[in-house]
Short mmCIF file of C-alpha atoms in Angstrom, two decimals:
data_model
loop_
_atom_site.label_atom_id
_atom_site.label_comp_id
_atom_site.label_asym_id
_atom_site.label_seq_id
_atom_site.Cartn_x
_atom_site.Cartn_y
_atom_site.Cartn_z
CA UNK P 113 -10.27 13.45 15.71
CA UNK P 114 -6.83 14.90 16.92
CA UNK P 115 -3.70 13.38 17.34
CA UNK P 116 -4.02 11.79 20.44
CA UNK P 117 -7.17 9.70 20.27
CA UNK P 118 -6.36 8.95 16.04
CA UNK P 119 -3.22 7.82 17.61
CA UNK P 120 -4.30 5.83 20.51
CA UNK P 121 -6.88 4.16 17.51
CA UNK P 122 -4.53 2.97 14.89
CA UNK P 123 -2.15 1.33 17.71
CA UNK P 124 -4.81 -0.59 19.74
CA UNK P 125 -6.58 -1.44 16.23
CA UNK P 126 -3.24 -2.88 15.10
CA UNK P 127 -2.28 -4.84 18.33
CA UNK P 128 -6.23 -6.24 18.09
CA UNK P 129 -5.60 -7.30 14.42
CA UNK P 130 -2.08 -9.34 15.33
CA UNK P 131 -3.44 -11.08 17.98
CA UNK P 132 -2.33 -9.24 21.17
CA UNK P 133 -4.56 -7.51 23.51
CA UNK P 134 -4.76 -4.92 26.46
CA UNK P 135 -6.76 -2.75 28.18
CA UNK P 136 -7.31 0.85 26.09
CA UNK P 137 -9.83 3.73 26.91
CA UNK P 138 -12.27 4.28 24.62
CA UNK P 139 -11.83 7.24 22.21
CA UNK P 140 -14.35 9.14 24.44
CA UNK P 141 -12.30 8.98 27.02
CA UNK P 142 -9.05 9.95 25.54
CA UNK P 143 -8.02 13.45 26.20
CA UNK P 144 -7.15 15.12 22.64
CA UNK P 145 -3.83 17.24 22.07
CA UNK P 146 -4.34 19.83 19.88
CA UNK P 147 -2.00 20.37 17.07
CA UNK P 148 -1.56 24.29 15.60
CA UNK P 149 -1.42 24.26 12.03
CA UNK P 150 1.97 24.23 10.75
CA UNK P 151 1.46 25.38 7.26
CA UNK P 152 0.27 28.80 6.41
CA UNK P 153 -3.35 28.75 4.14
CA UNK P 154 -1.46 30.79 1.37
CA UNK P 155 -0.08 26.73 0.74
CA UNK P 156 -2.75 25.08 0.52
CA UNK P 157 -5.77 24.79 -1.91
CA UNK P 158 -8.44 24.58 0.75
CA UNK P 159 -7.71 26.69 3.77
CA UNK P 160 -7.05 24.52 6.91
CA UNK P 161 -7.24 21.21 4.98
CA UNK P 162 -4.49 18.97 3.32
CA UNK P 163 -6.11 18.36 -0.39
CA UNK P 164 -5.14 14.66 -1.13
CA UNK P 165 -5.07 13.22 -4.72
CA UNK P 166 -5.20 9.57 -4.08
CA UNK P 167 -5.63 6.42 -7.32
CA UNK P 168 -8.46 5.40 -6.70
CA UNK P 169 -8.32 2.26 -8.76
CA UNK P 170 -5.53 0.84 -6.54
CA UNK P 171 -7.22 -1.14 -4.22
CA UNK P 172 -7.11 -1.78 -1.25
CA UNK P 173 -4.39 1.49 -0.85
CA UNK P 174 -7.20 3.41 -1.62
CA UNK P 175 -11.28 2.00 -2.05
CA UNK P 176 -14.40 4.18 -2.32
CA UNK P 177 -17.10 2.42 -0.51
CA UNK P 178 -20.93 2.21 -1.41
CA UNK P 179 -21.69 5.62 0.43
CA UNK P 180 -18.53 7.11 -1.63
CA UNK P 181 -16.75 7.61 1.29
CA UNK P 182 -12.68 6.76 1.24
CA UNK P 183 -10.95 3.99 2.77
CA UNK P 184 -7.42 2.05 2.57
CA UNK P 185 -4.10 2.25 3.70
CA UNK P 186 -3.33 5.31 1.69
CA UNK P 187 -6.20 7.49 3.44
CA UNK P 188 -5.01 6.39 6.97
CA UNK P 189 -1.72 7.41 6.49
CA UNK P 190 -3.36 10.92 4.73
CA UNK P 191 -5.50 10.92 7.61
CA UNK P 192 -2.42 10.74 10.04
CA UNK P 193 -0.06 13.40 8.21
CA UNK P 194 -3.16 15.50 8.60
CA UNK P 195 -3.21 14.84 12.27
CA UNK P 196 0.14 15.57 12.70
CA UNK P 197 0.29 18.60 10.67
CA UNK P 198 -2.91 20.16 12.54
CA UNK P 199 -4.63 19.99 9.58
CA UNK P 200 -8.50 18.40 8.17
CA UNK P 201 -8.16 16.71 5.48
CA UNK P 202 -10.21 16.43 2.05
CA UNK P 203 -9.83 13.71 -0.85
CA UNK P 204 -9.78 13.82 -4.68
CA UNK P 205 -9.56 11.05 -7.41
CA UNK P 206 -6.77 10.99 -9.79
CA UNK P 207 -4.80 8.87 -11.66
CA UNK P 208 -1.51 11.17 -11.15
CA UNK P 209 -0.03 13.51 -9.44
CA UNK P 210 0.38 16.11 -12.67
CA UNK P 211 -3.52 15.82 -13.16
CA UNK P 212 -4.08 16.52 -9.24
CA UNK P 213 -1.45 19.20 -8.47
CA UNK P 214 -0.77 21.03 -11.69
CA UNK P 215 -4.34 21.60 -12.31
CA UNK P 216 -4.74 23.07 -8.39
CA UNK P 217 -6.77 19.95 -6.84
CA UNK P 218 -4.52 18.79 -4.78
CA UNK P 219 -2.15 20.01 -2.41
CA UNK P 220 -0.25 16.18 -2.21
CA UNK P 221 -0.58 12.86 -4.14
CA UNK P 222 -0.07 9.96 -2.33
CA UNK P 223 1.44 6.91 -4.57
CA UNK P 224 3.79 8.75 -6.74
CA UNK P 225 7.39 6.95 -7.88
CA UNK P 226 10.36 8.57 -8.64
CA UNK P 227 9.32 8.04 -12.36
CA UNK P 228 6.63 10.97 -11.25
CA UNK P 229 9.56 13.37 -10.69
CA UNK P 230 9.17 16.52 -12.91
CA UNK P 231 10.82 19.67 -13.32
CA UNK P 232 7.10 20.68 -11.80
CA UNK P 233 6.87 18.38 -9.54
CA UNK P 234 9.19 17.06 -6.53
CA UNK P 235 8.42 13.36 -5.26
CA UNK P 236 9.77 12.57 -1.64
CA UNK P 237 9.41 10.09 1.26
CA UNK P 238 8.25 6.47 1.49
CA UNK P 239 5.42 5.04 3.44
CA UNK P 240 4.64 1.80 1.49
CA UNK P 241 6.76 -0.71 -0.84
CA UNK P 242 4.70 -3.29 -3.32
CA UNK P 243 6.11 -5.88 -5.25
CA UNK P 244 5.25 -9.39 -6.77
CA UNK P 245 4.79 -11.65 -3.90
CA UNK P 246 4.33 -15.19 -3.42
CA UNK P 247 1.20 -16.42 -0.70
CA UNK P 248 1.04 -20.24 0.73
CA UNK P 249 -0.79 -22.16 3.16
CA UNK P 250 -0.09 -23.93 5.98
CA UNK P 251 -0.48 -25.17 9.12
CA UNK P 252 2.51 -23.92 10.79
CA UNK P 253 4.09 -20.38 11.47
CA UNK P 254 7.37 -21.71 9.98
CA UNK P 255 6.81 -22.62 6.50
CA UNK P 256 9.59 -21.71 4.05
CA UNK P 257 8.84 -21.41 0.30
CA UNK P 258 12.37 -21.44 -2.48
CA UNK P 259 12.08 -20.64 -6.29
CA UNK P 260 12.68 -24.73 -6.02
CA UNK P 261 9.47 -25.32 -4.58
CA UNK P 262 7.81 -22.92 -6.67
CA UNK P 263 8.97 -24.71 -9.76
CA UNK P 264 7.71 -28.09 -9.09
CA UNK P 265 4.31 -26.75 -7.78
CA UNK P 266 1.10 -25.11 -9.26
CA UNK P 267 0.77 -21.37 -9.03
CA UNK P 268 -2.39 -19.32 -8.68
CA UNK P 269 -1.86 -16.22 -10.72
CA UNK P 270 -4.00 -13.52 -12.62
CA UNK P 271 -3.52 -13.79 -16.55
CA UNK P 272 -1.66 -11.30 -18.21
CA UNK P 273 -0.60 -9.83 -14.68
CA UNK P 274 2.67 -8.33 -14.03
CA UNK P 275 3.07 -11.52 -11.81
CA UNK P 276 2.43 -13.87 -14.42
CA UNK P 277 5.53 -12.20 -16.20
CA UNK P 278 7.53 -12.31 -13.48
CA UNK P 279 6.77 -15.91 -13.51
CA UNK P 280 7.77 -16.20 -16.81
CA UNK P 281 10.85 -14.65 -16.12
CA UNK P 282 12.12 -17.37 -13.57
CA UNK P 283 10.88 -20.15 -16.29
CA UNK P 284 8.20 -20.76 -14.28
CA UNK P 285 4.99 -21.89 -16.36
CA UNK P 286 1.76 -21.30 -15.08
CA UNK P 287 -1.15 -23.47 -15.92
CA UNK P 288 -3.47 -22.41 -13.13
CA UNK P 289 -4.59 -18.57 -14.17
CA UNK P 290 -7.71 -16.99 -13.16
CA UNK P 291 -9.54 -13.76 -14.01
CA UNK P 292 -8.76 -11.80 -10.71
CA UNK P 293 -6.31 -12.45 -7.51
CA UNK P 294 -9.59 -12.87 -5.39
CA UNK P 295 -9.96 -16.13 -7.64
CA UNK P 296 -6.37 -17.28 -7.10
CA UNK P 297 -7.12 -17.10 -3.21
CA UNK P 298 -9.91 -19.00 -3.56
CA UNK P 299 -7.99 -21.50 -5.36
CA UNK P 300 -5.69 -21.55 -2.44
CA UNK P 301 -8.13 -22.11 0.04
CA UNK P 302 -9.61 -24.98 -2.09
CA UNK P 303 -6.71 -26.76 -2.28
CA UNK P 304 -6.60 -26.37 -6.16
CA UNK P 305 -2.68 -24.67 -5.95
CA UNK P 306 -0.29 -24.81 -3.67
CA UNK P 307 1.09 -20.98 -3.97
CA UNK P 308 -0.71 -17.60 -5.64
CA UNK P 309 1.47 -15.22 -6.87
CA UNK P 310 0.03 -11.16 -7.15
CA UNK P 311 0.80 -7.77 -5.43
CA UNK P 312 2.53 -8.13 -2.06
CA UNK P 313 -0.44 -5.51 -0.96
CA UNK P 314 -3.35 -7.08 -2.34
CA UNK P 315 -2.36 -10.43 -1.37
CA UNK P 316 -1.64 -9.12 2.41
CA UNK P 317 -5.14 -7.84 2.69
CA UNK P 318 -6.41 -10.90 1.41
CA UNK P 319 -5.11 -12.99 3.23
CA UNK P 320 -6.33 -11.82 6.41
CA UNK P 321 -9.87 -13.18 5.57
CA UNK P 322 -8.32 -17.05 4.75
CA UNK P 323 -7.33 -19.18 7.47
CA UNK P 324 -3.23 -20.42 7.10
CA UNK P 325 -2.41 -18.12 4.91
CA UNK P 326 1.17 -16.66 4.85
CA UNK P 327 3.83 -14.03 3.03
CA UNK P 328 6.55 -16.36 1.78
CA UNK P 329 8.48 -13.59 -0.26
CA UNK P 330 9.13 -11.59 -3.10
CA UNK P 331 10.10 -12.40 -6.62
CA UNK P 332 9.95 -9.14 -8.70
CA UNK P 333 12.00 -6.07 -7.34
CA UNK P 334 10.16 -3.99 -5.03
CA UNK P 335 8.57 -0.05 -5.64
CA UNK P 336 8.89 2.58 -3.22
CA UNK P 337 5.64 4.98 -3.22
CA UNK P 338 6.12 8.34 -1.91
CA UNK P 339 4.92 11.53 -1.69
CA UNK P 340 4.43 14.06 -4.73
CA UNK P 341 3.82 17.95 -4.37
CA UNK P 342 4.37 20.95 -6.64
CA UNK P 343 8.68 22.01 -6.76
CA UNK P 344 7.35 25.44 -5.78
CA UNK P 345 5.61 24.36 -2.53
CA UNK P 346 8.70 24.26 -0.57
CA UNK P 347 6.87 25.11 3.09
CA UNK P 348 4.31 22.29 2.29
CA UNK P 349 6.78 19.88 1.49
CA UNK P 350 8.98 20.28 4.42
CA UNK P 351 5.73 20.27 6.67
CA UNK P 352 4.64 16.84 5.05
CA UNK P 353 8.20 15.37 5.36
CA UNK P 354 8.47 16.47 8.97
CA UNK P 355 5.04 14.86 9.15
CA UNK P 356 5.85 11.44 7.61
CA UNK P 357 9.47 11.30 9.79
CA UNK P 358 7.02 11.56 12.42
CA UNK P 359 4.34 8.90 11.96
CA UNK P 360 7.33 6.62 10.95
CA UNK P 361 9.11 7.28 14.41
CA UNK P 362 6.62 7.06 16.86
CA UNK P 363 4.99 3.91 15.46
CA UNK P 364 1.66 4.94 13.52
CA UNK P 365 2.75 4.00 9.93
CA UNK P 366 4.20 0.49 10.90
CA UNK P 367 -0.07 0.54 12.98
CA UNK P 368 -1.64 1.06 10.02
CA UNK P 369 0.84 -0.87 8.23
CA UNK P 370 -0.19 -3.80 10.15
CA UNK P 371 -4.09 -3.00 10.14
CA UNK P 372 -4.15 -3.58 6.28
CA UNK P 373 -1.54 -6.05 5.58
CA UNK P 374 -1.52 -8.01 8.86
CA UNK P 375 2.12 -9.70 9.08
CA UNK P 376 2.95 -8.40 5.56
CA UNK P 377 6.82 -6.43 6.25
CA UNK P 378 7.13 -2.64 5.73
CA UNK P 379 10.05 -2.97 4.25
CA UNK P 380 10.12 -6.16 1.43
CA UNK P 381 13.87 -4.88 -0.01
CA UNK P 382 14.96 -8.00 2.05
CA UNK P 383 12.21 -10.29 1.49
CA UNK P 384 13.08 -11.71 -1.96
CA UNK P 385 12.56 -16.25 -2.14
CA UNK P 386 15.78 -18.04 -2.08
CA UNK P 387 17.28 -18.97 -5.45
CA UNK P 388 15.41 -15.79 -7.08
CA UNK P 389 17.38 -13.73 -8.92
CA UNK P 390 15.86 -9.99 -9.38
CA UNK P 391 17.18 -8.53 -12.56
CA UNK P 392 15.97 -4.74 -12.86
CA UNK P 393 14.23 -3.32 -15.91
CA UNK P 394 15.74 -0.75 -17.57
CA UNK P 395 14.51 2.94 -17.52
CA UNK P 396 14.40 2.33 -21.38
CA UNK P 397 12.28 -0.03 -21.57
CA UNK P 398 8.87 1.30 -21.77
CA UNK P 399 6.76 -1.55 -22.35
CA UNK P 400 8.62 -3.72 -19.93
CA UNK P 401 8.58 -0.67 -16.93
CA UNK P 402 4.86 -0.66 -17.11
CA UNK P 403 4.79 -3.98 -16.94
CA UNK P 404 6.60 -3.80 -14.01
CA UNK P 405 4.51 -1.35 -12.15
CA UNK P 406 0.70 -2.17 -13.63
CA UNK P 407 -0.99 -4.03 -10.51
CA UNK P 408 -2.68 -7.13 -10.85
CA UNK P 409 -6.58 -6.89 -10.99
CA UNK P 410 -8.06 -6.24 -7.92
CA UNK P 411 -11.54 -5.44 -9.26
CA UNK P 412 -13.33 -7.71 -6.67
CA UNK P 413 -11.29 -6.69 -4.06
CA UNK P 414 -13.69 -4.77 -2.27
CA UNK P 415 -15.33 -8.38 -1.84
CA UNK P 416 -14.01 -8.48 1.37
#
């Protein structure tokens, strides 16, 4: 699919998913716009293709369905730097970008943090933020949650999750822990808490399947995911970035924002709960920076 009809996809997709609607063309009828390849096949490990090395255990950014094929907000935005760049693209499974790109798999890893940053390899860009988030219920559009409110009620949250430690962190207690964050929506649903606490992305995909459901904020310090490549590669790298300014200006990263996470902001530097305080970890601090950056469980997440 070229640019045009991927384009004219994600957006109408999107507006469908938050609840607006108008009259599109099917993608039969949409006249493509072919994009020449802007990075020469000497850069890349498959000629004509952008080689992606994606997590594959980070649901729902990335999730291998029953026919192995690839799916998540990761591979749509792979699928749209592709696009833009003039490019197919192929997948691989890895766990980090030194595996994927030192060894020759991959041309890119999607999902890399600064803390990825080598003297080998160059991390740049940012087309998602995650953090610990906080998910209610409620009846109107309007509902405001504090660290107040959080305190006196009970919280849905994974155990031994990075959100139960942030939690613990704000004194909070919690008495209502489950084995996954699909359980901890279920909860919420039920009635049985009032609030779940777990990854701002896996809660935002979630929560598009329960009815009520709502983002009330942050409460652990947000993580920008970028882009990670090999320092060499410099005419990838610029092709990629010009790629992601791209699908940033015109609209298709805040599309397929909204076709995974619904309402769920881009941005979530700005979205912390009143009354919480976010302390930072320090670089240090092994134990606690894993901590920090493990995900919560989303082993069921392909549930739904």
């Amino acid at each position: 699919m070229q640019r045009g009809a991927l384009g004219a996809a994600v957006v109408a997709l999107a507006w469908a998913l938050s609840g607006c609607s108008f009259t599109t063309p099917p993608l039969s009828e949409v006249e493509d716009e072919p994009v020449d390849q802007v990075v020469d096949d000497s850069e890349l490990v498959q000629a004509g293709t952008l080689t992606v090395a994606l997590d594959t255990t980070d649901a729902p950014q990335v999730m291998i369905t029953s026919d192995g094929t690839y799916e998540g907000y990761a591979v749509d935005v792979a699928l749209a730097l592709a696009d833009s760049m003039g490019l197919k693209v192929a997948f691989v499974s890895s766990v980090s970008p030194q595996d994927a790109i030192e060894s020759g798999e991959a041309d890119i890893y999607l999902g890399a943090t600064t803390r990825n940053q080598t003297s080998d390899i160059r991390v740049q860009g940012e087309y998602l933020q995650n953090a610990t988030a906080v998910f209610g219920i409620s009846d109107s559009d309007q509902a405001t949650v504090t660290a107040d409110d959080l305190a006196r009620a009970a919280v849905g949250v994974q155990g031994g999750s990075a959100s139960q430690e942030a939690l613990t962190r704000m004194g909070i207690t919690t008495e209502n822990v489950y084995d996954n964050v699909n359980e901890c929506f279920d909860a919420l649903a039920s009635g049985e808490v009032d609030y779940v606490a777990c990854d701002a992305t896996a809660g935002a995909y979630l929560a598009r399947t329960y009815e009520g459901v709502f983002f009330a904020g942050t409460i652990g310090s947000s993580t920008s995911y970028g882009i990670a490549y090999a320092s060499s590669a410099t005419e990838l790298s610029d092709a990629v970035g010009a790629a992601l300014d791209e699908i940033s200006a015109d609209g298709t990263l805040d599309a397929i924002h909204v076709l995974w996470y619904g309402s769920l902001p881009l941005n979530l530097s700005s979205a912390v709960l009143s009354g919480v305080t976010i302390t930072e970890e320090p670089e240090s601090a092994d134990d606690d920076a894993t901590a920090a950056e493990d995900p919560d469980d989303h082993s069921d997440i392909n549930d739904y």
